[in-house]
XYZ file of C-alpha atoms in Angstrom:
769
model
C -12.166 22.202 -3.919
C -15.413 21.578 -2.052
C -15.618 22.046 1.727
C -18.893 21.040 3.347
C -17.781 18.656 6.090
C -17.361 19.655 9.736
C -13.883 19.314 11.234
C -13.656 16.837 14.101
C -10.831 14.759 15.577
C -12.509 11.348 15.289
C -15.518 11.842 13.040
C -16.437 12.877 9.528
C -19.591 14.964 9.906
C -22.080 16.256 7.354
C -24.605 18.708 8.778
C -27.543 19.439 6.512
C -28.532 17.523 3.396
C -27.629 18.790 -0.077
C -28.387 16.301 -2.883
C -25.567 17.879 -4.920
C -23.074 16.501 -2.407
C -24.710 13.124 -1.949
C -22.633 11.022 -4.349
C -19.423 12.434 -2.896
C -20.698 11.661 0.600
C -21.539 8.127 -0.470
C -17.820 7.684 -1.176
C -16.469 9.561 1.842
C -18.713 7.807 4.391
C -18.029 4.297 3.010
C -17.565 1.277 5.287
C -15.513 -1.904 4.936
C -13.980 -4.743 6.914
C -11.399 -6.228 4.540
C -13.788 -8.871 3.182
C -16.552 -6.603 1.992
C -17.520 -2.966 1.835
C -20.207 -0.557 0.779
C -20.736 3.010 -0.238
C -22.798 5.121 2.155
C -26.055 4.590 0.316
C -29.217 5.236 2.282
C -31.137 2.300 3.707
C -34.449 3.913 2.761
C -35.453 4.696 -0.821
C -33.675 7.594 -2.510
C -34.616 8.591 -6.045
C -32.000 11.328 -6.449
C -28.502 11.031 -7.961
C -26.771 8.059 -6.365
C -24.149 5.413 -7.104
C -25.274 2.224 -5.431
C -22.248 0.189 -4.428
C -21.770 -2.995 -2.412
C -18.538 -4.910 -2.993
C -17.171 -8.327 -2.008
C -13.367 -8.615 -1.928
C -11.951 -10.972 -4.545
C -15.166 -11.236 -6.575
C -14.790 -9.748 -10.044
C -16.069 -9.883 -13.605
C -13.953 -10.097 -16.800
C -15.729 -7.422 -18.817
C -14.838 -7.800 -22.508
C -12.442 -5.087 -23.626
C -13.925 -2.244 -25.638
C -11.437 -0.359 -27.807
C -11.660 1.523 -31.079
C -9.179 -0.755 -32.784
C -7.251 -3.785 -31.635
C -3.516 -3.967 -31.009
C -1.467 -7.117 -30.586
C -1.020 -7.868 -26.913
C -4.224 -6.158 -25.794
C -5.972 -7.925 -22.903
C -9.226 -9.658 -23.764
C -11.025 -8.158 -20.774
C -10.928 -5.553 -18.026
C -11.466 -7.016 -14.551
C -14.314 -5.141 -12.900
C -15.006 -5.011 -9.205
C -18.611 -6.099 -8.973
C -21.469 -4.083 -7.629
C -23.035 -6.928 -5.693
C -26.631 -7.358 -4.486
C -27.785 -4.638 -2.138
C -28.305 -6.044 1.360
C -28.742 -2.835 3.404
C -32.111 -1.837 1.986
C -35.035 -1.015 4.273
C -37.972 0.721 2.596
C -39.970 2.827 5.048
C -43.592 3.958 4.646
C -45.587 6.413 6.742
C -49.287 5.631 6.473
C -48.569 4.133 3.058
C -46.368 6.964 1.721
C -42.781 6.007 0.869
C -40.016 7.807 2.756
C -37.787 9.280 0.055
C -35.234 11.922 1.047
C -35.120 13.303 -2.486
C -38.857 14.093 -2.353
C -39.853 14.819 1.226
C -38.848 17.847 3.260
C -35.683 17.052 5.235
C -34.386 18.963 8.259
C -31.817 18.462 11.029
C -29.919 16.040 8.805
C -26.652 14.810 10.262
C -24.418 12.045 8.900
C -21.478 10.857 11.008
C -18.692 8.431 10.177
C -17.207 7.480 13.544
C -13.670 6.402 12.648
C -12.747 5.366 16.171
C -15.559 2.809 16.228
C -16.040 2.075 12.534
C -19.726 3.021 12.355
C -21.946 5.085 10.079
C -24.791 6.985 11.710
C -27.520 9.310 10.416
C -30.201 11.337 12.097
C -32.793 13.551 10.422
C -36.371 14.769 10.513
C -38.649 14.349 7.533
C -42.020 15.833 6.665
C -44.255 13.818 4.371
C -46.572 15.307 1.735
C -49.517 15.272 4.150
C -47.582 17.099 6.888
C -46.783 14.062 9.032
C -43.379 14.462 10.659
C -40.960 11.756 11.753
C -37.559 11.609 13.373
C -35.182 8.947 12.063
C -31.940 7.586 13.437
C -29.904 4.820 11.852
C -26.557 3.257 12.656
C -24.731 0.462 10.863
C -21.375 -1.299 10.678
C -19.608 -4.138 8.908
C -18.197 -6.313 11.650
C -14.424 -6.375 12.019
C -14.823 -9.249 14.492
C -17.051 -11.465 12.317
C -16.150 -10.324 8.837
C -19.008 -12.122 7.078
C -21.643 -10.199 9.012
C -23.116 -6.713 9.233
C -25.792 -5.052 11.341
C -28.155 -2.091 11.017
C -30.302 -0.404 13.654
C -32.987 1.826 12.091
C -35.453 3.788 14.240
C -38.487 5.926 13.379
C -40.337 8.190 15.825
C -43.699 9.750 14.802
C -43.569 13.368 16.006
C -47.005 14.850 15.311
C -49.226 11.865 14.630
C -50.010 8.261 15.425
C -50.186 5.957 12.435
C -48.886 2.989 10.508
C -45.110 2.680 10.199
C -44.057 0.204 7.533
C -40.659 -1.475 7.156
C -39.591 -3.570 4.182
C -36.153 -5.084 4.826
C -34.957 -6.633 1.564
C -32.115 -7.963 -0.571
C -31.976 -6.662 -4.142
C -30.095 -8.743 -6.705
C -31.087 -6.560 -9.649
C -27.928 -4.451 -9.553
C -25.720 -3.184 -12.366
C -22.238 -1.754 -12.793
C -22.229 1.778 -14.151
C -18.856 1.033 -15.787
C -20.064 -2.007 -17.743
C -18.488 -1.845 -21.203
C -21.569 -3.202 -22.944
C -24.302 -2.244 -20.450
C -24.818 -5.864 -19.445
C -25.796 -7.175 -16.044
C -23.012 -9.196 -14.460
C -25.142 -11.391 -12.157
C -27.459 -14.365 -12.450
C -29.735 -15.025 -9.503
C -29.618 -18.745 -8.699
C -31.735 -19.076 -5.563
C -34.087 -16.974 -3.487
C -35.757 -18.125 -0.304
C -38.023 -15.947 1.798
C -39.648 -16.787 5.129
C -41.124 -14.864 8.004
C -38.301 -12.845 9.541
C -35.642 -13.827 7.038
C -34.620 -13.988 3.381
C -31.680 -15.402 1.428
C -30.453 -14.755 -2.106
C -27.624 -16.473 -4.008
C -26.039 -14.661 -6.934
C -23.706 -16.063 -9.575
C -21.401 -14.059 -11.847
C -22.241 -14.683 -15.491
C -18.584 -15.466 -16.111
C -16.132 -17.342 -13.844
C -18.973 -18.746 -11.701
C -18.258 -16.796 -8.526
C -21.179 -17.232 -6.167
C -22.161 -15.018 -3.258
C -24.959 -15.645 -0.769
C -26.730 -12.920 1.192
C -28.925 -13.743 4.161
C -30.896 -11.293 6.285
C -32.830 -11.595 9.525
C -34.447 -8.895 11.629
C -36.149 -7.977 14.870
C -38.713 -5.220 15.512
C -38.984 -3.191 18.714
C -41.306 -0.515 20.057
C -39.194 1.501 22.436
C -37.264 -1.339 24.182
C -39.937 -4.022 23.764
C -39.507 -6.643 21.056
C -42.636 -7.085 18.939
C -43.957 -10.318 17.528
C -45.155 -9.356 14.064
C -46.406 -11.423 11.155
C -44.818 -10.172 7.952
C -45.988 -10.207 4.384
C -43.534 -12.207 2.280
C -42.420 -10.532 -0.960
C -40.632 -12.272 -3.802
C -39.998 -10.551 -7.123
C -37.522 -11.131 -9.905
C -34.083 -10.801 -8.236
C -35.655 -9.158 -5.154
C -36.879 -10.615 -1.852
C -38.048 -9.129 1.409
C -40.595 -8.953 4.236
C -43.132 -6.222 4.862
C -44.183 -5.410 8.414
C -46.668 -2.737 9.483
C -46.534 -1.329 13.019
C -49.115 0.918 14.650
C -46.866 3.718 15.825
C -47.915 5.990 18.635
C -46.900 9.647 18.632
C -43.622 10.000 20.530
C -42.837 6.268 20.572
C -39.836 4.806 18.732
C -40.185 1.891 16.317
C -36.874 0.155 15.603
C -35.828 -2.533 13.184
C -32.525 -4.343 13.682
C -31.343 -6.009 10.491
C -28.642 -8.701 10.622
C -26.824 -9.764 7.482
C -24.622 -12.734 6.610
C -22.515 -12.683 3.417
C -20.546 -15.681 2.136
C -18.841 -16.502 -1.159
C -17.282 -19.402 -3.017
C -13.891 -17.955 -2.216
C -14.354 -19.641 1.158
C -17.231 -22.128 0.742
C -18.299 -24.747 -1.750
C -21.258 -23.912 -4.010
C -23.289 -26.554 -2.178
C -22.788 -25.025 1.268
C -22.702 -21.297 0.528
C -26.409 -20.635 1.105
C -26.541 -22.442 4.436
C -23.294 -20.709 5.469
C -24.826 -17.260 4.864
C -27.939 -18.198 6.818
C -25.751 -19.489 9.641
C -23.849 -16.197 9.728
C -27.008 -14.075 9.856
C -28.421 -16.314 12.601
C -25.158 -16.080 14.535
C -25.274 -12.290 14.255
C -28.858 -12.072 15.445
C -28.163 -14.442 18.333
C -25.339 -12.177 19.495
C -27.489 -9.121 19.152
C -26.666 -5.645 17.944
C -25.025 -4.368 21.128
C -22.671 -7.326 21.599
C -21.725 -7.297 17.926
C -20.969 -3.601 18.254
C -18.780 -4.103 21.334
C -16.689 -6.792 19.630
C -16.396 -4.659 16.502
C -15.238 -1.603 18.465
C -12.654 -3.722 20.301
C -11.141 -4.791 16.980
C -10.910 -1.175 15.879
C -9.319 -0.188 19.190
C -6.508 -2.652 18.527
C -5.964 -1.279 15.022
C -5.808 2.296 16.296
C -3.358 1.258 19.018
C -0.788 0.435 16.346
C -1.592 2.882 13.563
C -3.041 6.077 15.063
C -1.418 9.470 14.535
C -2.298 12.236 17.002
C -1.928 15.884 16.012
C -2.331 18.684 18.538
C -3.279 22.156 17.373
C -4.634 21.488 13.860
C -8.044 19.822 13.807
C -8.329 19.578 9.993
C -4.947 17.884 9.786
C -5.955 15.526 12.615
C -9.250 14.606 11.010
C -7.577 14.037 7.658
C -4.851 11.659 8.789
C -7.293 9.526 10.768
C -9.642 9.411 7.782
C -6.834 8.097 5.585
C -5.679 5.530 8.160
C -9.277 4.431 8.745
C -9.913 3.780 5.066
C -6.669 1.815 4.684
C -7.410 -0.387 7.686
C -10.951 -1.170 6.597
C -9.877 -1.965 3.036
C -7.136 -4.513 3.764
C -6.484 -6.630 6.851
C -3.859 -9.081 5.570
C -5.824 -12.209 6.403
C -6.048 -13.557 2.835
C -3.161 -13.608 0.335
C -5.685 -13.706 -2.538
C -6.727 -10.131 -1.765
C -5.045 -6.797 -2.318
C -5.641 -3.055 -2.018
C -7.676 -1.681 -4.892
C -7.166 2.002 -5.750
C -10.811 2.701 -4.884
C -11.113 0.013 -2.235
C -14.788 -0.547 -1.433
C -15.835 2.993 -2.391
C -16.469 2.941 -6.142
C -16.060 1.155 -9.457
C -13.469 3.334 -11.210
C -10.137 1.690 -12.111
C -11.762 -1.720 -11.813
C -11.041 -1.874 -8.095
C -8.129 -4.216 -8.737
C -4.383 -4.281 -8.047
C -2.008 -1.557 -9.265
C 1.623 -0.742 -8.476
C 0.227 1.622 -5.854
C 0.176 -1.222 -3.341
C 3.922 -1.822 -3.472
C 4.954 1.830 -3.797
C 2.611 3.371 -1.218
C 0.645 0.863 0.853
C 3.468 -1.446 1.852
C 5.380 1.333 3.694
C 2.224 1.862 5.774
C 1.559 -1.784 6.590
C 5.248 -2.531 7.278
C 5.201 -0.050 10.152
C 1.674 -0.360 11.553
C 0.809 -4.068 11.404
C 2.243 -7.502 12.040
C 4.901 -8.325 9.386
C 2.717 -11.156 8.086
C 0.322 -8.537 6.677
C 2.997 -7.153 4.360
C 4.284 -10.653 3.644
C 0.813 -11.600 2.423
C 0.907 -8.745 -0.091
C 4.271 -9.973 -1.380
C 3.104 -13.596 -1.516
C 0.157 -12.348 -3.585
C 2.625 -11.209 -6.242
C 4.666 -14.413 -6.014
C 1.536 -16.445 -6.718
C 1.057 -14.362 -9.864
C 4.616 -14.880 -11.118
C 3.661 -17.425 -13.782
C 1.032 -15.019 -15.099
C 3.643 -12.241 -15.137
C 5.878 -14.476 -17.267
C 2.922 -15.148 -19.590
C 2.246 -11.399 -19.812
C 5.839 -10.825 -20.909
C 5.654 -13.657 -23.437
C 2.644 -12.013 -25.084
C 4.833 -8.960 -25.703
C 7.731 -10.975 -27.136
C 9.928 -11.622 -24.086
C 11.300 -15.045 -23.195
C 13.469 -17.113 -20.837
C 11.292 -16.517 -17.797
C 11.235 -12.719 -18.108
C 8.337 -11.436 -15.977
C 6.272 -8.326 -16.587
C 3.798 -7.774 -13.814
C 0.506 -6.226 -14.933
C -0.422 -2.603 -14.539
C -3.935 -3.666 -13.570
C -4.960 -7.104 -12.397
C -6.976 -9.164 -9.988
C -5.664 -12.612 -10.889
C -2.158 -11.864 -12.209
C -3.193 -11.382 -15.826
C -2.912 -7.920 -17.387
C -6.335 -6.402 -17.988
C -5.559 -2.742 -18.704
C -6.128 -1.769 -22.324
C -4.715 1.707 -22.886
C -1.587 1.016 -24.937
C 0.585 3.726 -23.372
C -0.013 2.135 -19.964
C -0.393 -1.566 -20.767
C 2.733 -1.722 -22.931
C 4.812 1.197 -21.718
C 4.216 1.951 -18.036
C 6.552 -0.874 -17.133
C 8.021 0.838 -14.086
C 5.461 -1.173 -12.094
C 7.942 -4.069 -12.208
C 10.435 -1.979 -10.258
C 7.913 -1.088 -7.555
C 7.356 -4.780 -6.843
C 11.087 -5.488 -6.598
C 11.630 -2.455 -4.352
C 8.787 -3.614 -2.083
C 10.651 -6.873 -1.460
C 13.751 -4.850 -0.528
C 11.681 -2.535 1.663
C 10.089 -5.444 3.497
C 13.388 -7.221 4.152
C 15.229 -4.121 5.343
C 12.493 -3.505 7.883
C 11.942 -7.088 9.043
C 15.223 -8.892 8.235
C 13.021 -11.725 6.927
C 15.625 -13.050 4.493
C 13.797 -16.375 4.557
C 11.284 -14.709 2.268
C 13.980 -14.483 -0.421
C 14.568 -18.211 -0.332
C 10.878 -19.115 -0.268
C 9.430 -16.606 -2.727
C 11.237 -13.336 -3.339
C 14.308 -14.379 -5.312
C 12.246 -16.027 -8.040
C 10.297 -12.787 -8.469
C 13.475 -10.667 -8.540
C 15.118 -12.863 -11.179
C 12.006 -12.771 -13.378
C 11.917 -8.977 -13.141
C 15.664 -8.624 -13.797
C 15.351 -10.846 -16.870
C 12.623 -8.588 -18.190
C 14.717 -5.446 -17.783
C 17.732 -7.126 -19.351
C 15.695 -7.850 -22.478
C 13.757 -4.570 -22.516
C 16.904 -2.416 -22.467
C 18.803 -2.100 -25.756
C 22.306 -0.979 -26.694
C 22.653 2.197 -28.742
C 25.623 2.108 -31.105
C 25.215 5.849 -31.602
C 25.571 6.633 -27.907
C 27.733 3.701 -26.949
C 25.307 3.276 -24.032
C 22.313 1.194 -23.062
C 18.973 2.947 -23.542
C 15.332 2.487 -22.533
C 13.028 3.308 -25.446
C 9.290 3.893 -25.677
C 8.135 4.029 -22.065
C 5.709 5.957 -19.889
C 6.821 6.869 -16.393
C 4.553 7.542 -13.418
C 4.051 10.948 -15.037
C 1.335 9.868 -17.461
C 1.244 13.299 -19.063
C 4.203 12.186 -21.179
C 3.759 8.984 -23.185
C 6.086 6.911 -25.347
C 9.245 8.739 -24.288
C 12.844 7.589 -24.463
C 15.076 7.201 -21.421
C 12.655 8.176 -18.724
C 15.036 8.659 -15.798
C 12.827 7.012 -13.196
C 12.199 3.885 -15.257
C 15.842 3.506 -16.282
C 17.171 4.112 -12.786
C 14.735 1.672 -11.243
C 15.483 -0.980 -13.880
C 19.192 -0.767 -13.155
C 18.598 -1.003 -9.436
C 16.398 -4.094 -9.911
C 19.152 -5.963 -11.760
C 21.758 -4.912 -9.211
C 19.549 -5.946 -6.288
C 18.626 -9.274 -7.889
C 22.327 -10.070 -8.350
C 23.042 -9.172 -4.715
C 20.190 -11.383 -3.513
C 21.440 -14.291 -5.607
C 24.823 -14.012 -3.913
C 23.186 -13.778 -0.496
C 21.118 -16.934 -0.973
C 24.132 -18.768 -2.384
C 26.024 -18.001 0.826
C 23.213 -18.514 3.307
C 21.450 -21.552 1.863
C 23.177 -23.292 -1.000
C 20.479 -25.956 -1.180
C 17.800 -23.308 -1.666
C 19.861 -21.679 -4.407
C 20.307 -24.995 -6.207
C 16.550 -25.529 -6.121
C 15.802 -22.036 -7.427
C 18.487 -22.022 -10.138
C 17.353 -25.404 -11.413
C 13.685 -24.376 -11.411
C 14.469 -21.176 -13.321
C 17.159 -22.709 -15.555
C 19.414 -19.865 -14.438
C 22.663 -19.195 -16.306
C 25.394 -17.460 -14.289
C 26.237 -15.385 -17.379
C 22.917 -13.566 -17.019
C 24.286 -11.421 -14.199
C 27.240 -10.399 -16.394
C 24.819 -8.591 -18.708
C 23.044 -7.055 -15.740
C 26.320 -5.629 -14.460
C 27.280 -4.378 -17.927
C 23.989 -2.523 -18.281
C 24.436 -1.018 -14.821
C 27.857 0.311 -15.717
C 26.882 1.692 -19.114
C 23.349 3.052 -18.852
C 22.392 6.343 -20.482
C 20.531 8.836 -18.302
C 19.091 12.102 -19.576
C 21.065 14.825 -17.796
C 21.133 18.599 -18.194
C 24.652 19.923 -17.613
C 23.534 23.538 -17.373
C 20.919 22.850 -14.688
C 22.952 20.030 -13.147
C 19.876 17.814 -12.829
C 18.547 14.594 -14.310
C 15.835 15.167 -16.894
C 12.487 13.430 -16.865
C 13.475 11.954 -20.219
C 15.262 12.852 -23.438
C 13.916 16.038 -24.985
C 12.080 17.378 -21.948
C 13.717 20.800 -22.314
C 12.439 21.037 -25.902
C 9.049 21.785 -24.401
C 7.940 25.330 -23.607
C 8.877 25.794 -19.964
C 5.836 27.258 -18.215
C 5.257 27.091 -14.467
C 2.040 25.959 -12.814
C 1.786 29.397 -11.201
C 1.098 30.759 -14.690
C -1.909 28.464 -15.207
C -5.303 30.160 -14.775
C -7.338 28.575 -12.002
C -10.180 28.150 -14.486
C -8.032 25.654 -16.439
C -7.240 23.436 -13.446
C -7.254 20.487 -13.367
C -5.893 20.478 -16.900
C -7.040 16.888 -17.484
C -10.622 18.178 -17.308
C -10.055 21.283 -19.444
C -7.317 20.591 -21.997
C -7.123 18.244 -24.950
C -4.853 15.228 -24.519
C -2.670 16.519 -27.334
C -2.127 19.800 -25.522
C -1.277 18.025 -22.268
C 1.286 15.769 -23.947
C 3.022 18.727 -25.614
C 3.171 20.735 -22.405
C 5.909 20.596 -19.776
C 3.334 20.032 -17.037
C 3.819 16.967 -14.921
C 1.026 14.826 -13.474
C 3.455 13.485 -10.869
C 7.195 14.118 -10.884
C 8.670 10.704 -11.499
C 12.219 12.037 -11.208
C 11.412 13.097 -7.651
C 9.770 9.711 -7.124
C 13.103 8.071 -7.959
C 15.022 10.414 -5.684
C 12.596 9.512 -2.892
C 13.322 5.794 -3.371
C 17.097 6.217 -3.565
C 17.408 9.217 -1.268
C 20.532 7.858 0.442
C 22.441 8.264 -2.840
C 21.856 12.042 -3.031
C 22.992 14.903 -0.830
C 20.659 17.662 0.308
C 21.799 20.167 -2.339
C 21.160 17.686 -5.136
C 17.682 16.887 -3.839
C 16.911 20.602 -3.472
C 18.033 21.360 -7.045
C 15.738 18.716 -8.458
C 12.867 19.721 -6.178
C 13.141 23.388 -7.133
C 13.029 22.528 -10.815
C 10.244 19.941 -10.879
C 7.876 21.109 -8.137
C 6.870 24.350 -9.985
C 6.067 22.260 -13.091
C 3.957 19.640 -11.306
C 0.171 19.974 -11.334
C -0.359 17.107 -8.851
C -3.282 15.693 -10.812
C -2.250 12.243 -9.708
C -3.382 11.425 -6.197
C 0.005 9.735 -5.727
C 1.987 12.921 -6.277
C 1.706 15.335 -3.313
C 2.968 12.905 -0.648
C 6.354 12.413 -2.323
C 6.758 16.182 -2.626
C 5.835 16.581 1.034
C 8.428 13.997 2.119
C 11.203 15.548 0.039
C 10.247 19.072 1.143
C 10.687 17.938 4.745
C 14.007 16.366 3.837
C 15.391 19.662 2.487
C 13.863 21.873 5.182
C 10.987 23.422 3.186
C 8.493 23.271 6.043
C 5.729 25.349 4.476
C 5.785 23.415 1.227
C 5.840 20.128 3.146
C 2.772 21.224 5.119
C 0.974 22.472 1.995
C 1.549 19.156 0.245
C 0.517 17.229 3.365
C -2.845 19.023 3.473
C -3.323 18.400 -0.231
C -2.693 14.664 0.014
C -4.515 14.170 3.309
C -7.650 16.123 2.385
C -7.661 15.149 -1.288
C -11.027 13.403 -0.975
C -12.461 15.212 2.048
C -12.126 18.558 0.242
C -12.407 17.007 -3.238
C -9.356 18.751 -4.696
C -9.711 17.121 -8.122
C -13.536 16.997 -8.280
C -13.501 13.179 -8.282
C -14.808 12.128 -4.868
C -18.181 11.084 -6.309
C -16.384 8.295 -8.230
C -14.837 6.803 -5.099
C -11.922 7.524 -2.798
C -8.195 7.359 -3.541
C -7.450 4.513 -1.130
C -3.900 3.655 -2.144
C -2.702 7.242 -2.138
C -4.037 7.547 1.415
C -0.988 5.572 2.477
C 1.029 8.476 1.101
C -0.638 10.710 3.685
C 0.746 8.488 6.432
C 4.147 8.577 4.690
C 4.040 12.385 4.604
C 3.906 12.491 8.396
C 6.015 9.505 9.419
C 8.655 9.581 6.662
C 8.310 13.288 5.979
C 7.908 15.220 9.235
C 9.041 12.223 11.316
C 12.089 11.535 9.156
C 11.647 7.769 9.594
C 14.045 5.591 7.575
C 15.367 2.028 7.786
C 18.940 1.541 6.583
C 21.569 -1.106 7.294
C 19.430 -2.960 9.782
C 18.625 0.092 11.909
C 15.723 2.470 12.420
C 16.439 6.188 11.893
C 14.336 9.152 13.025
C 14.974 12.819 12.323
C 11.725 14.563 13.227
C 10.661 18.105 12.443
C 7.303 19.741 13.103
C 5.112 22.104 11.058
C 4.670 25.542 12.595
C 0.907 24.958 12.584
C 1.145 22.067 15.068
C 1.826 22.047 18.803
C 2.821 18.379 18.727
C 2.206 15.106 16.964
C 2.529 11.455 17.937
C 2.868 8.402 15.733
C 3.277 4.696 16.415
C 5.634 2.244 14.734
C 6.022 -1.508 14.808
C 9.648 -2.435 14.126
C 10.999 -5.967 14.568
C 8.834 -6.767 17.556
C 9.152 -3.324 19.146
C 6.110 -1.082 19.575
C 7.404 2.471 19.445
C 5.564 5.676 20.353
C 7.132 8.852 19.006
C 6.006 12.313 20.166
C 7.402 15.437 18.519
C 7.055 19.061 19.602
C 8.990 22.288 19.126
C 11.648 21.271 21.658
C 12.416 17.807 20.338
C 11.298 14.206 20.401
C 10.165 11.761 23.083
C 10.304 8.028 22.363
C 8.582 5.290 24.353
C 9.585 1.700 23.592
C 7.503 -1.338 24.416
C 8.452 -4.972 23.978
C 11.178 -7.334 22.799
C 14.141 -5.997 24.753
C 16.599 -3.328 23.678
C 16.012 -1.217 20.579
C 18.992 0.227 18.704
C 17.969 3.431 16.979
C 19.428 6.570 15.462
C 17.760 9.865 16.441
C 18.859 13.184 14.964
C 21.977 11.476 13.623
C 23.049 9.939 16.942
C 23.080 6.203 17.676
C 21.471 5.139 20.940
C 19.659 2.261 22.623
C 16.261 2.297 24.318
C 15.287 -0.494 26.683
C 11.904 -2.124 26.981
C 9.533 0.247 28.809
C 12.010 3.123 28.718
C 11.118 6.707 27.805
C 13.855 8.833 26.210
C 13.882 12.498 25.283
C 15.982 13.936 22.475
C 16.543 17.616 21.823
C 16.555 18.814 18.234
C 20.063 19.753 17.073
């Protein structure tokens, strides 16, 4: 764990500059607006350890797979999120000497990520080698209002001298990905145009022919007076910019405002992309920095209105939940069904930055309750549009008849992960996608989605499970062989409980949805059944598997086992692990991890979380008490589920402990990974820990349920929900719960186990039982 950030309700603050923390800060202070994002790299030159990162949503590179030896079914490539040309750069010189924070003497350094407004700000003083001192302030944002634009305001004040202040605003196309499998550059530079006051660069991916255009314009001010300066035009290989030199007077402030337009062939033709970027940068400059900022802040205010969580009495908890919500909202906005939520978002290259099962299992619960339903629908439509690829993925592994296996990692629907135990065996991802459809419909009652998209996906997934499961003559039961559950510290196991339970549920749910569509819209069913060549006998096998599935169960402990043979392992608790050996994935051999009983994330508890209504409190507690002491939580997706279940069974201290772990995972760098990028998808689990955990929020049988509790460390907390047109504000304290309801008439709700109705505009108080 590494704690160097100042606690604050609305800001992430770094006081003082330590180069050892810089790469972690580059991740933590990242910005995004759904279409593009960037790590918190400095505008000025920095020669110390850094991971330069600027990312455009939907733009990727199929990096040829690199493995020791090939296996049938391996993907040909791994889709890499691209480090795109750097458009924030502004080199600064003081009487000819380059400002470089790794070399000069830095004092009064302060970096602030303002989450309420979506801005990144820095202030510092620097002393050059000749003793000249300057004060610098810089503030930038990626516009949420005009999502193809960004703006930077960078100011320099000479403190003890008058002299020449130089600015070189530029665009650098000579970027690389640190995770390139063969150390190749992924970009060609097609066009560069530089003029006085502006520059434009067009890059092309070396494969797939994605094109992105970057245009910059700028203005220079001394104090509040705009200067008319004649720049030197600079054009190098893959690099363009302007150089301006200003005679700075001691105590005056020289400011450059840089306006950027970014466009891609996702939204423009190759012939118009360059002009479109130049139009966007001109539009930004015409608006001006202050107006752009006002419109940007207004967009963030609307997002916070629907998704904020307020915590009274615990500033670290408050800061953490807002940080997680902020990162989720700036990573995905739901405006484009070609985009999704990458596990690192716009904060780093690890994991390829593409789509995992995390979206369906963790992010959809967040977006269902904090945004317009169309946002979640877009995520589901994304998967529907990849259905044919999912069928192709299954065919490569020997499945047929329209069986669909969704990829573990993808950006276009095609599997691109190449570790065999995940690519071939971590097939539970199929179940997460099916459950997300169920989760969406039970919250929105949008059954139309089934007819339009969802049922085809459910049938493809059910067909896969039906073929993947085999019948054991020895047991007289159906079995699931050779799988890896969410707990990736156990590979190639038989009868993983989570995978088997989820597979059975998928077939049962698909059959129920078929019957629903038959009843509600026979014409739609006829269309779907004909398109899929569906045989009514298929559901007979699904039902037979459901009724005769083998689950690993320990009679003595009266609990479901992770998988067959789990108790053959030496049963050691995490409390017996020396701190010096944690995390074990950075200290132990893979062989030792696989032979141990330690769990990366408890997939049995993950299944109980999904199907909680099927288990009583004692059963949940028995499983929790067995698996929690064996779980090392070295998956970022793990602590939130434990927090939710701990709340469910009344373990308040454990629930709070797990909440802090999931919410401050990156801020306090629990697993020493923040420098690689943030854990964006697991951040949704932080929201779940509060709303579904402490808040007890559920949606069953067409109704919203709340059963709030409160950690002892908090005076109160408030969260907001969007539920079928109702905007709901829920405040919880030691005495009970207050609910305010806004919009769309009467709301039927269950609070603390009691059914009630709340009218539009009404405020109701409920005492805890």
